Coordinates of N, CA and C in Angstrom, one line a residue:
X1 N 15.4 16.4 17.0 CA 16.2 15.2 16.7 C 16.2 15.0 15.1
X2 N 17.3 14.6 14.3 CA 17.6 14.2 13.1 C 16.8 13.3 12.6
X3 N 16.2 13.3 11.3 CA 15.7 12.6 10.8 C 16.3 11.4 10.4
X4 N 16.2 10.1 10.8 CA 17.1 9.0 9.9 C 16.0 7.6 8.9
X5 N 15.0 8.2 8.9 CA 14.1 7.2 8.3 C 12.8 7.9 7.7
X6 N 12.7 7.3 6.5 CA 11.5 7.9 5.6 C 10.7 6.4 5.3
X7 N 9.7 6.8 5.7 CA 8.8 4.9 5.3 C 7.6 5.7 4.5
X8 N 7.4 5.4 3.2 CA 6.0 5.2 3.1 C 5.0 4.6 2.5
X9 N 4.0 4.4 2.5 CA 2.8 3.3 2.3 C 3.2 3.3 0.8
X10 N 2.5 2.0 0.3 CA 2.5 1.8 -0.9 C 1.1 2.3 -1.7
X11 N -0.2 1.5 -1.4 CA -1.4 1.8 -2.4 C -1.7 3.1 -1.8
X12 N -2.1 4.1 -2.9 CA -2.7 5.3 -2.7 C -1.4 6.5 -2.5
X13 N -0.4 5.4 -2.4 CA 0.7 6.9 -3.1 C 2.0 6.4 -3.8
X14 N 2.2 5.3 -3.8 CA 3.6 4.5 -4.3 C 2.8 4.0 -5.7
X15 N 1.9 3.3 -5.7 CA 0.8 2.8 -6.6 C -0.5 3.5 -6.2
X16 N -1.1 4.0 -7.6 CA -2.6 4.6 -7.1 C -3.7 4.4 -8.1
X17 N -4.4 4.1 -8.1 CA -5.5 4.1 -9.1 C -5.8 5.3 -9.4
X18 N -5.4 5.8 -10.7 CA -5.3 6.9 -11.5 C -6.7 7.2 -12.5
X19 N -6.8 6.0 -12.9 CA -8.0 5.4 -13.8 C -9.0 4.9 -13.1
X20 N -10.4 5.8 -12.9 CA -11.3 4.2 -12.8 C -12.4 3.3 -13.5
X21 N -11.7 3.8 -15.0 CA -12.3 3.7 -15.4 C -12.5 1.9 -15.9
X22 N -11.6 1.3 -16.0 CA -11.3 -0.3 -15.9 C -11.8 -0.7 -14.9
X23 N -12.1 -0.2 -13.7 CA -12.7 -1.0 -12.5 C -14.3 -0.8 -12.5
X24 N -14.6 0.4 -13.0 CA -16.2 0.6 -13.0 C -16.9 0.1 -13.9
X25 N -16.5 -0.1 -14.9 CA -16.6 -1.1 -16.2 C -16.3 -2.6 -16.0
X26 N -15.9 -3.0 -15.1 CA -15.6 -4.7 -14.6 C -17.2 -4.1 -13.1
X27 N -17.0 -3.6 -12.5 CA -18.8 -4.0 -11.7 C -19.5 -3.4 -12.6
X28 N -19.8 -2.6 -13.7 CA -21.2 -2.8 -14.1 C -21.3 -4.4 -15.4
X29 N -19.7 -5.0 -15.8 CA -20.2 -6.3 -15.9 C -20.7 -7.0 -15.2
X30 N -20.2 -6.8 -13.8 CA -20.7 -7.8 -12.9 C -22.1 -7.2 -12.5
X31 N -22.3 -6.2 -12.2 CA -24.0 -5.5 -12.2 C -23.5 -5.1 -10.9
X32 N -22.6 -4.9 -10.2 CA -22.2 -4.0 -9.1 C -22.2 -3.0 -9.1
X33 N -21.5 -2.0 -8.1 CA -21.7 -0.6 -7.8 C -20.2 -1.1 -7.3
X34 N -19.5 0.4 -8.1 CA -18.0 0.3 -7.8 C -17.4 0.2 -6.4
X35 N -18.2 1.0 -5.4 CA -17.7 0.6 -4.0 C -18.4 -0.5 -3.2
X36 N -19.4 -1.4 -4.3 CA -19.4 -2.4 -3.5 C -18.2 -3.5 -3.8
X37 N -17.5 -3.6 -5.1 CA -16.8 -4.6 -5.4 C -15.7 -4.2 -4.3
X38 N -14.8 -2.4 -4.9 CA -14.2 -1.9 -3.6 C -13.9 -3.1 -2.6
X39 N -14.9 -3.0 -2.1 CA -15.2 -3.1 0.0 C -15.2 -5.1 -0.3
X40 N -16.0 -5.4 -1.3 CA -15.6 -7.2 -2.0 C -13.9 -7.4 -1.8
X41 N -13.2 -6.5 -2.3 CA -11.7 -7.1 -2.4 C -10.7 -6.6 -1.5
X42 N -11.3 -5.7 -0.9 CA -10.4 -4.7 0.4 C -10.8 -4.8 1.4
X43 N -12.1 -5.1 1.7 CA -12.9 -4.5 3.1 C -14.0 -6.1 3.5
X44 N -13.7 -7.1 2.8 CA -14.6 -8.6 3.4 C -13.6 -9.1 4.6
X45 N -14.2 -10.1 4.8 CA -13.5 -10.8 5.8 C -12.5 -11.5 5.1
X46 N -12.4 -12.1 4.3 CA -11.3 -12.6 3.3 C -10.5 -11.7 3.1
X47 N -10.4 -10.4 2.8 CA -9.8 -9.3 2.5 C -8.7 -8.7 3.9
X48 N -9.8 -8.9 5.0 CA -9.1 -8.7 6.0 C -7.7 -9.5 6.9
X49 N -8.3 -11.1 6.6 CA -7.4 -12.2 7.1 C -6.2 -12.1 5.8
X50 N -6.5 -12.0 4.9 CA -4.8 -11.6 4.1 C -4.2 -10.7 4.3
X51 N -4.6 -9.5 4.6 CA -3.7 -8.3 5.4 C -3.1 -8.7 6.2
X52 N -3.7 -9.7 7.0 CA -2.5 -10.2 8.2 C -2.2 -11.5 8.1
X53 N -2.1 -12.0 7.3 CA -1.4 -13.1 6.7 C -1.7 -14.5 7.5
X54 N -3.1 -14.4 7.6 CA -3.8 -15.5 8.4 C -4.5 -16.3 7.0
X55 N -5.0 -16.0 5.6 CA -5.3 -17.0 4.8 C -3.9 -16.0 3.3
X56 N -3.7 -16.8 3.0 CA -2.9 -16.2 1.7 C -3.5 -15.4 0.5
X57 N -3.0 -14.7 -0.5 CA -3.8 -13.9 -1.5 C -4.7 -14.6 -2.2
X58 N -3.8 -16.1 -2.8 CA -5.3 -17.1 -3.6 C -6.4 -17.2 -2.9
X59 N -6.3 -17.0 -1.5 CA -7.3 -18.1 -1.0 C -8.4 -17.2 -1.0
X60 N -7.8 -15.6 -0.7 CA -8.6 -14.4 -1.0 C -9.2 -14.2 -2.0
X61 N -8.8 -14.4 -2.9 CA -9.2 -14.0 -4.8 C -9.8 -15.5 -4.7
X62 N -10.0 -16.3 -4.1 CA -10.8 -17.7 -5.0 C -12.4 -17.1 -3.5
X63 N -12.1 -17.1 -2.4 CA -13.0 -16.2 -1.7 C -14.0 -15.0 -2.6
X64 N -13.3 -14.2 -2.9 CA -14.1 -13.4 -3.9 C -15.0 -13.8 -5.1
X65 N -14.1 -14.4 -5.3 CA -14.6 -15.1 -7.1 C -16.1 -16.1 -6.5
X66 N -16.1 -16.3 -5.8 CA -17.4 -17.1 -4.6 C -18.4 -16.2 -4.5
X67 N -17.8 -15.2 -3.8 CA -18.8 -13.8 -3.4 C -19.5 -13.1 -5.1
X68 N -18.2 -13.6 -5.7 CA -18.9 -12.6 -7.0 C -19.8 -13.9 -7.6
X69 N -19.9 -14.9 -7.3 CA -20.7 -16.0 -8.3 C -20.1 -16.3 -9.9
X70 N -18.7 -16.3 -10.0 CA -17.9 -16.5 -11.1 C -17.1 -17.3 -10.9
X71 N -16.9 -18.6 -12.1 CA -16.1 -19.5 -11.9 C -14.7 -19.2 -11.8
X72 N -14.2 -19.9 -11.2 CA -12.4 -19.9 -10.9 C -12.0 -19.5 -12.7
X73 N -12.2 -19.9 -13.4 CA -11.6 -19.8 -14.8 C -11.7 -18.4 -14.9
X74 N -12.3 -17.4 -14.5 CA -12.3 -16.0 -15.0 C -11.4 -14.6 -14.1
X75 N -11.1 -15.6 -12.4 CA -10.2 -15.2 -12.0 C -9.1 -14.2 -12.4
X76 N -7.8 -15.2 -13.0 CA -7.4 -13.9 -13.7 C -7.7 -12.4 -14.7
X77 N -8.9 -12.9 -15.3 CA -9.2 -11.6 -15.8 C -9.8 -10.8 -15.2
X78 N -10.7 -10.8 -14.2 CA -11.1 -10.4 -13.0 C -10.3 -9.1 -12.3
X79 N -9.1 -10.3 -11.9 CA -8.3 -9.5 -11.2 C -7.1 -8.6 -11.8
X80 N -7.1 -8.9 -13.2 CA -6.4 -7.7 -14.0 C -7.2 -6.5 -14.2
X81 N -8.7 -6.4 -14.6 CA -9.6 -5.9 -15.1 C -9.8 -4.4 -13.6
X82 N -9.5 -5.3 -12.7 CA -9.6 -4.6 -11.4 C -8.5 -3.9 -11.6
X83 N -7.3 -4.4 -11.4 CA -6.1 -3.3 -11.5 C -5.8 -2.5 -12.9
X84 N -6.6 -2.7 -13.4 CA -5.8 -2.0 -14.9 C -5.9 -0.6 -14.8
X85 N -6.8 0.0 -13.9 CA -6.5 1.7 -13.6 C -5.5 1.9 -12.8
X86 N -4.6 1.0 -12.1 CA -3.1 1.3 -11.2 C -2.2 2.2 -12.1
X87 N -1.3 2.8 -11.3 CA -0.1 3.2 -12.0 C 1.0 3.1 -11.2
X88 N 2.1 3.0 -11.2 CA 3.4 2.9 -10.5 C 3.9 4.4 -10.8
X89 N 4.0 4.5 -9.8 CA 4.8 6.4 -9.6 C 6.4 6.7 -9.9
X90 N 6.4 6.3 -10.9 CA 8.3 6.0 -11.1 C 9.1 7.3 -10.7
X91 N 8.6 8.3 -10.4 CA 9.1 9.8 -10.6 C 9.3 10.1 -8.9
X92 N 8.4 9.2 -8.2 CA 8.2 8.9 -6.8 C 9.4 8.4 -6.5
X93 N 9.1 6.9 -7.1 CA 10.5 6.4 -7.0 C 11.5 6.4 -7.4
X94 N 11.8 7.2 -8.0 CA 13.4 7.9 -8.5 C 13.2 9.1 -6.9
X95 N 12.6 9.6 -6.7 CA 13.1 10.1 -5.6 C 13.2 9.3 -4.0
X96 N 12.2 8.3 -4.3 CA 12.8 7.7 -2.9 C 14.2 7.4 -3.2
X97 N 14.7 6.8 -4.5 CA 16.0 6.2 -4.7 C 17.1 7.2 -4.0
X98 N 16.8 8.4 -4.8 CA 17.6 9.4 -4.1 C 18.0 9.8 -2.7
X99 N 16.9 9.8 -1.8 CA 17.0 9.6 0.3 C 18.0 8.5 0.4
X100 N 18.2 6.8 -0.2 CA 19.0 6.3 0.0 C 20.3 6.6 0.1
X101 N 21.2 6.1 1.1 CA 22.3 7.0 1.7 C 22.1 7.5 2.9
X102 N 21.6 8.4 2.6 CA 21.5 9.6 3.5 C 20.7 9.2 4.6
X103 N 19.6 8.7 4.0 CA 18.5 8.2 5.2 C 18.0 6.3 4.9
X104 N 17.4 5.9 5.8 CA 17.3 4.7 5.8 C 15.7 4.8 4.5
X105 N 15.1 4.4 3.8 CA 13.7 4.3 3.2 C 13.3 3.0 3.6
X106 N 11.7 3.1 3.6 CA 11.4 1.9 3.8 C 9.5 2.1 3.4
X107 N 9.1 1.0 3.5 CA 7.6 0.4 2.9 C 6.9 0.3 4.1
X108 N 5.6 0.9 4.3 CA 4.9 -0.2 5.5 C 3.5 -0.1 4.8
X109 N 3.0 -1.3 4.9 CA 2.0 -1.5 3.2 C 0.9 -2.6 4.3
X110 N 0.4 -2.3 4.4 CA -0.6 -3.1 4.6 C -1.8 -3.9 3.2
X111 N -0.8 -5.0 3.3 CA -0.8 -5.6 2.0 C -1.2 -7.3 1.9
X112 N -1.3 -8.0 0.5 CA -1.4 -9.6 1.0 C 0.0 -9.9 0.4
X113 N 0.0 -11.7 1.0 CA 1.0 -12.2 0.5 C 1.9 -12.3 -0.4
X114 N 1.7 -11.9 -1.2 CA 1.7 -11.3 -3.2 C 2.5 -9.9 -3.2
X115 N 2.4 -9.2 -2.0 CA 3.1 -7.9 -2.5 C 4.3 -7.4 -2.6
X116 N 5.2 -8.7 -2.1 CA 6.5 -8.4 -2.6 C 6.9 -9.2 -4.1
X117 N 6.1 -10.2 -4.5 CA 6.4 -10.4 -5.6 C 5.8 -9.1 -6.9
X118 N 4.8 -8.6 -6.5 CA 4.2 -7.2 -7.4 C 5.8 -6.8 -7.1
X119 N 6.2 -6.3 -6.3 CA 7.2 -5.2 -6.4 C 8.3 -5.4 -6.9
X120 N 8.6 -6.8 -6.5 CA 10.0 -7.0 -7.1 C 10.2 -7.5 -8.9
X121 N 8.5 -7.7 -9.2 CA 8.6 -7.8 -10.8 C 8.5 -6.6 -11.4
X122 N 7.7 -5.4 -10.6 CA 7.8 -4.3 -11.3 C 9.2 -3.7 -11.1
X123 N 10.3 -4.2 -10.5 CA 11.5 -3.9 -10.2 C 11.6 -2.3 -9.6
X124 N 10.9 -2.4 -8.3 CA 11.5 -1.3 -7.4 C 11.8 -1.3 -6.3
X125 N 12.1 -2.5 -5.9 CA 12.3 -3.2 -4.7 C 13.7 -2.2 -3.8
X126 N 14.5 -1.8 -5.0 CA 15.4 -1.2 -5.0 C 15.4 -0.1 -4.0
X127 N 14.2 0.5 -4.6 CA 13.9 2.1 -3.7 C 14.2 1.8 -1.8
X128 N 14.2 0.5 -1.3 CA 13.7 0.6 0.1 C 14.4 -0.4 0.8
X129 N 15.1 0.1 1.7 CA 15.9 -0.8 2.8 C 15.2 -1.9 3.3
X130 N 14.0 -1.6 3.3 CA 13.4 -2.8 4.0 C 11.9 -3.0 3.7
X131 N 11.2 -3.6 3.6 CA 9.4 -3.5 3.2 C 8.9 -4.5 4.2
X132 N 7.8 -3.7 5.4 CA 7.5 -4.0 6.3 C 5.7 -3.6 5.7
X133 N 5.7 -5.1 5.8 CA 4.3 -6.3 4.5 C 3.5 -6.7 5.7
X134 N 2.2 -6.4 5.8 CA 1.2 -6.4 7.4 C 1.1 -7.8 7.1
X135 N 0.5 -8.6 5.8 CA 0.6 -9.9 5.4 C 1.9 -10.6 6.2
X136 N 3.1 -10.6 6.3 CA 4.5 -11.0 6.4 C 4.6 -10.7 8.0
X137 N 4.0 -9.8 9.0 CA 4.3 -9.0 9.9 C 3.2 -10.0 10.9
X138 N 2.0 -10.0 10.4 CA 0.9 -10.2 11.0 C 0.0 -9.4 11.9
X139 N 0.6 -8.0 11.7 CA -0.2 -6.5 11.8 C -0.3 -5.8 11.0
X140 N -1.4 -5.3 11.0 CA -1.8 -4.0 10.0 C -2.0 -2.4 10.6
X141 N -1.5 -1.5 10.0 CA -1.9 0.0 10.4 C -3.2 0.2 10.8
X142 N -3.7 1.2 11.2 CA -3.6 1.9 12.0 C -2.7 1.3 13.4
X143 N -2.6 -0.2 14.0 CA -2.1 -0.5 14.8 C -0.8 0.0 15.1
X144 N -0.8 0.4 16.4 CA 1.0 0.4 16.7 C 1.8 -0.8 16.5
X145 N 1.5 -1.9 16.4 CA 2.6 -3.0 16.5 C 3.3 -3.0 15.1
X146 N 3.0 -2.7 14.0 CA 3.0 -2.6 12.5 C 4.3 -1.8 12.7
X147 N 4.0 -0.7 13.3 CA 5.0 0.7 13.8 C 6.5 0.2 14.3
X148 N 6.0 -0.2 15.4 CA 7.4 -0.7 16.2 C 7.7 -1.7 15.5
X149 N 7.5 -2.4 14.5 CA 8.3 -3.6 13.9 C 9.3 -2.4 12.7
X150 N 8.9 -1.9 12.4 CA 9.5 -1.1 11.4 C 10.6 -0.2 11.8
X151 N 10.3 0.5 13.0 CA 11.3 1.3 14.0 C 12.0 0.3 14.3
X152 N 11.9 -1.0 14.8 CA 13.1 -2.1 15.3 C 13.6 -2.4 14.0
X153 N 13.1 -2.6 13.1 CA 14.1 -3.2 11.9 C 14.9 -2.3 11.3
X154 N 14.6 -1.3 11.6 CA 15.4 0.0 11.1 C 16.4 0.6 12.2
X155 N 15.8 0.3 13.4 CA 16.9 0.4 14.6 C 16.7 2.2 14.9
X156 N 15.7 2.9 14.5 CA 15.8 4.3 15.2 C 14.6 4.4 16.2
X157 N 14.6 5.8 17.0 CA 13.7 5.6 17.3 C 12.5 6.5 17.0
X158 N 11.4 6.5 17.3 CA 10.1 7.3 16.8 C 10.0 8.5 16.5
X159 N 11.3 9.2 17.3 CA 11.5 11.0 17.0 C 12.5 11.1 15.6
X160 N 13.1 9.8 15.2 CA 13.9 10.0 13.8 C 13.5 9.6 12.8
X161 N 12.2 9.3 12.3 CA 11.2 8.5 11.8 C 9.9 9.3 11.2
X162 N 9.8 9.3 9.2 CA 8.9 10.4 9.3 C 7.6 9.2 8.0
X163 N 6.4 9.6 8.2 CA 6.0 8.3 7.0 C 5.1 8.9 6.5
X164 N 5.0 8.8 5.3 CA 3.5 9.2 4.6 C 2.5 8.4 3.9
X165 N 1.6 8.7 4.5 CA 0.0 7.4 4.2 C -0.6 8.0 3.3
X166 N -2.1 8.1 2.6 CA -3.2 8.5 1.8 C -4.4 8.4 2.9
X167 N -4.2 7.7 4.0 CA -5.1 7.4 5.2 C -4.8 8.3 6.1
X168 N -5.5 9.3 6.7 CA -5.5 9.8 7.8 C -5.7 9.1 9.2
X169 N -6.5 8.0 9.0 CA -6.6 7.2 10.0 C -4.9 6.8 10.2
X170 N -4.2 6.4 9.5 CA -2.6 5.3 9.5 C -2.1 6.4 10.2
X171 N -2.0 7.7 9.4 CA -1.6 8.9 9.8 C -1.6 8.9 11.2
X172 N -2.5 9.2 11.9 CA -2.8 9.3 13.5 C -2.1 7.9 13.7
X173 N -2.3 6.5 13.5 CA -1.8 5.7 13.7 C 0.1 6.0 14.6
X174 N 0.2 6.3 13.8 CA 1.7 6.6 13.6 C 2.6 7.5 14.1
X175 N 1.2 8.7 14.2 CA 1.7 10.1 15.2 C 1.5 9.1 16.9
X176 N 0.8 8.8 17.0 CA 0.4 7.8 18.7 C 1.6 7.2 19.3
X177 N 2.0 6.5 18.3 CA 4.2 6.3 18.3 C 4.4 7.0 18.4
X178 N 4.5 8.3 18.0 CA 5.6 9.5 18.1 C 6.1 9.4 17.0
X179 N 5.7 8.8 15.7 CA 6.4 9.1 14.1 C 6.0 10.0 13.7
X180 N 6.7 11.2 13.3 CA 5.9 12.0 12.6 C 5.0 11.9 10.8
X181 N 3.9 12.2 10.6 CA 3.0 11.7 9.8 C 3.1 12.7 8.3
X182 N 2.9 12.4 7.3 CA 2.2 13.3 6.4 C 1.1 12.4 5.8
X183 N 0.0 13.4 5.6 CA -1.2 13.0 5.2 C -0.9 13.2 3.4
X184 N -1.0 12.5 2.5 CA -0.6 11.7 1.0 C -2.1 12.3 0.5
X185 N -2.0 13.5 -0.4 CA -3.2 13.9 -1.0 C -2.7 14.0 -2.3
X186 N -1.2 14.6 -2.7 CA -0.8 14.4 -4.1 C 0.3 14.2 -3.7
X187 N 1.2 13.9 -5.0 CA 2.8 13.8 -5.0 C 3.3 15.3 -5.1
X188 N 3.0 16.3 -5.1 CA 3.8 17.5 -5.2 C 3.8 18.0 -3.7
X189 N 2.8 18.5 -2.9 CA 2.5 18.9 -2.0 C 2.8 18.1 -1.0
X190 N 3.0 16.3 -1.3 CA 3.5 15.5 -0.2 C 5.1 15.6 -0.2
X191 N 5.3 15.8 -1.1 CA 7.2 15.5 -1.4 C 7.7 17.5 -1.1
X192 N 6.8 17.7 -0.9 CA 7.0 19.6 -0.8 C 7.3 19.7 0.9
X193 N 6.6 18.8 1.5 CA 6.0 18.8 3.1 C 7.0 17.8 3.2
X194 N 7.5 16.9 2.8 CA 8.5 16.0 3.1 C 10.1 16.8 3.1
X195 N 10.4 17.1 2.0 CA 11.3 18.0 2.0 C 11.9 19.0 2.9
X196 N 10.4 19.9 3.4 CA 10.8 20.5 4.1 C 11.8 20.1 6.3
X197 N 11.4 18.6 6.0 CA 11.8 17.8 6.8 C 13.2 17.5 6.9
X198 N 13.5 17.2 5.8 CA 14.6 16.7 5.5 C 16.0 17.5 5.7

């Protein structure tokens, strides 16, 4: 069957922490160990209920700022200090721009409430028919339901449908639908494997 849909995840291949070195330098301020802060902003219970958009991103970052024992006033720099090893893949996204047309693109981001405003100030909103936000959705990947909300909004079905994660776990997620998967190790070798799909 024809391919008519390309979705893929945002952190760890649309945005990726390139640098860590801004984030291992904000936990040995804080006297942490970099995958404990990690698992503090991604992997707590706070971290989890914003993924599915059961408490909002503040409520998460003022949650944290709790866990870390830091007044609300340091917040913002906290949470820059955290991201400042990100980068935005523009070279990515000049090629998703390009599948537009021809194929449907799309986002499935298992993300907080916040993530469409990140995207649409970094202005790439552009790249993607549609951005299917686990925060917005009220599922998150590995889950099938995350899946079929994206295949209905895009109207194909799971044999015309191809996505790439940085998660193996999402990966299988996705193959279980019947979407076919690529596993996201770099940008050359993912868009080389993608291609040859296309």
């Amino acid at each position: 069957m024809t391919l008519r849909a390309v979705f893929f995840d945002l952190c760890g291949v649309v945005v990726r922490t390139e640098f860590q070195v801004p984030r291992q330098l904000l936990a040995d301020r804080l006297g942490m160990e970099y995958e404990d802060l990690n698992r503090i902003v991604f992997d707590s219970d706070s971290g989890q209920k914003a993924t599915i958009g059961q408490i909002s991103s503040e409520e998460h970052w003022n949650a944290i700022m709790k866990r870390l024992k830091r007044p609300a006033s340091e917040l913002p720099s906290i949470r820059q200090e955290f991201f400042a090893g990100d980068i935005v893949d523009r070279t990515l996204l000049d090629y998703i721009r390009s599948l537009r047309g021809k194929y449907k693109t799309g986002l499935i981001s298992n993300a907080w409430g916040d993530l469409r405003d990140f995207i649409v100030r970094e202005k790439f909103d552009d790249a993607f028919d549609r951005m299917i936000i686990s925060a917005e959705v009220g599922a998150a990947k590995p889950e099938a339901r995350i899946f079929q909300i994206a295949l209905e909004q895009f109207g194909v079905s799971p044999k015309e449908a191809v996505f790439v994660d940085d998660f193996l776990i999402n990966i299988e997620g996705c193959e279980k639908v019947g979407i076919q998967g690529i596993h996201f190790k770099d940008p050359e070798s993912a868009l080389q494997q993608l291609k040859q799909l296309l």
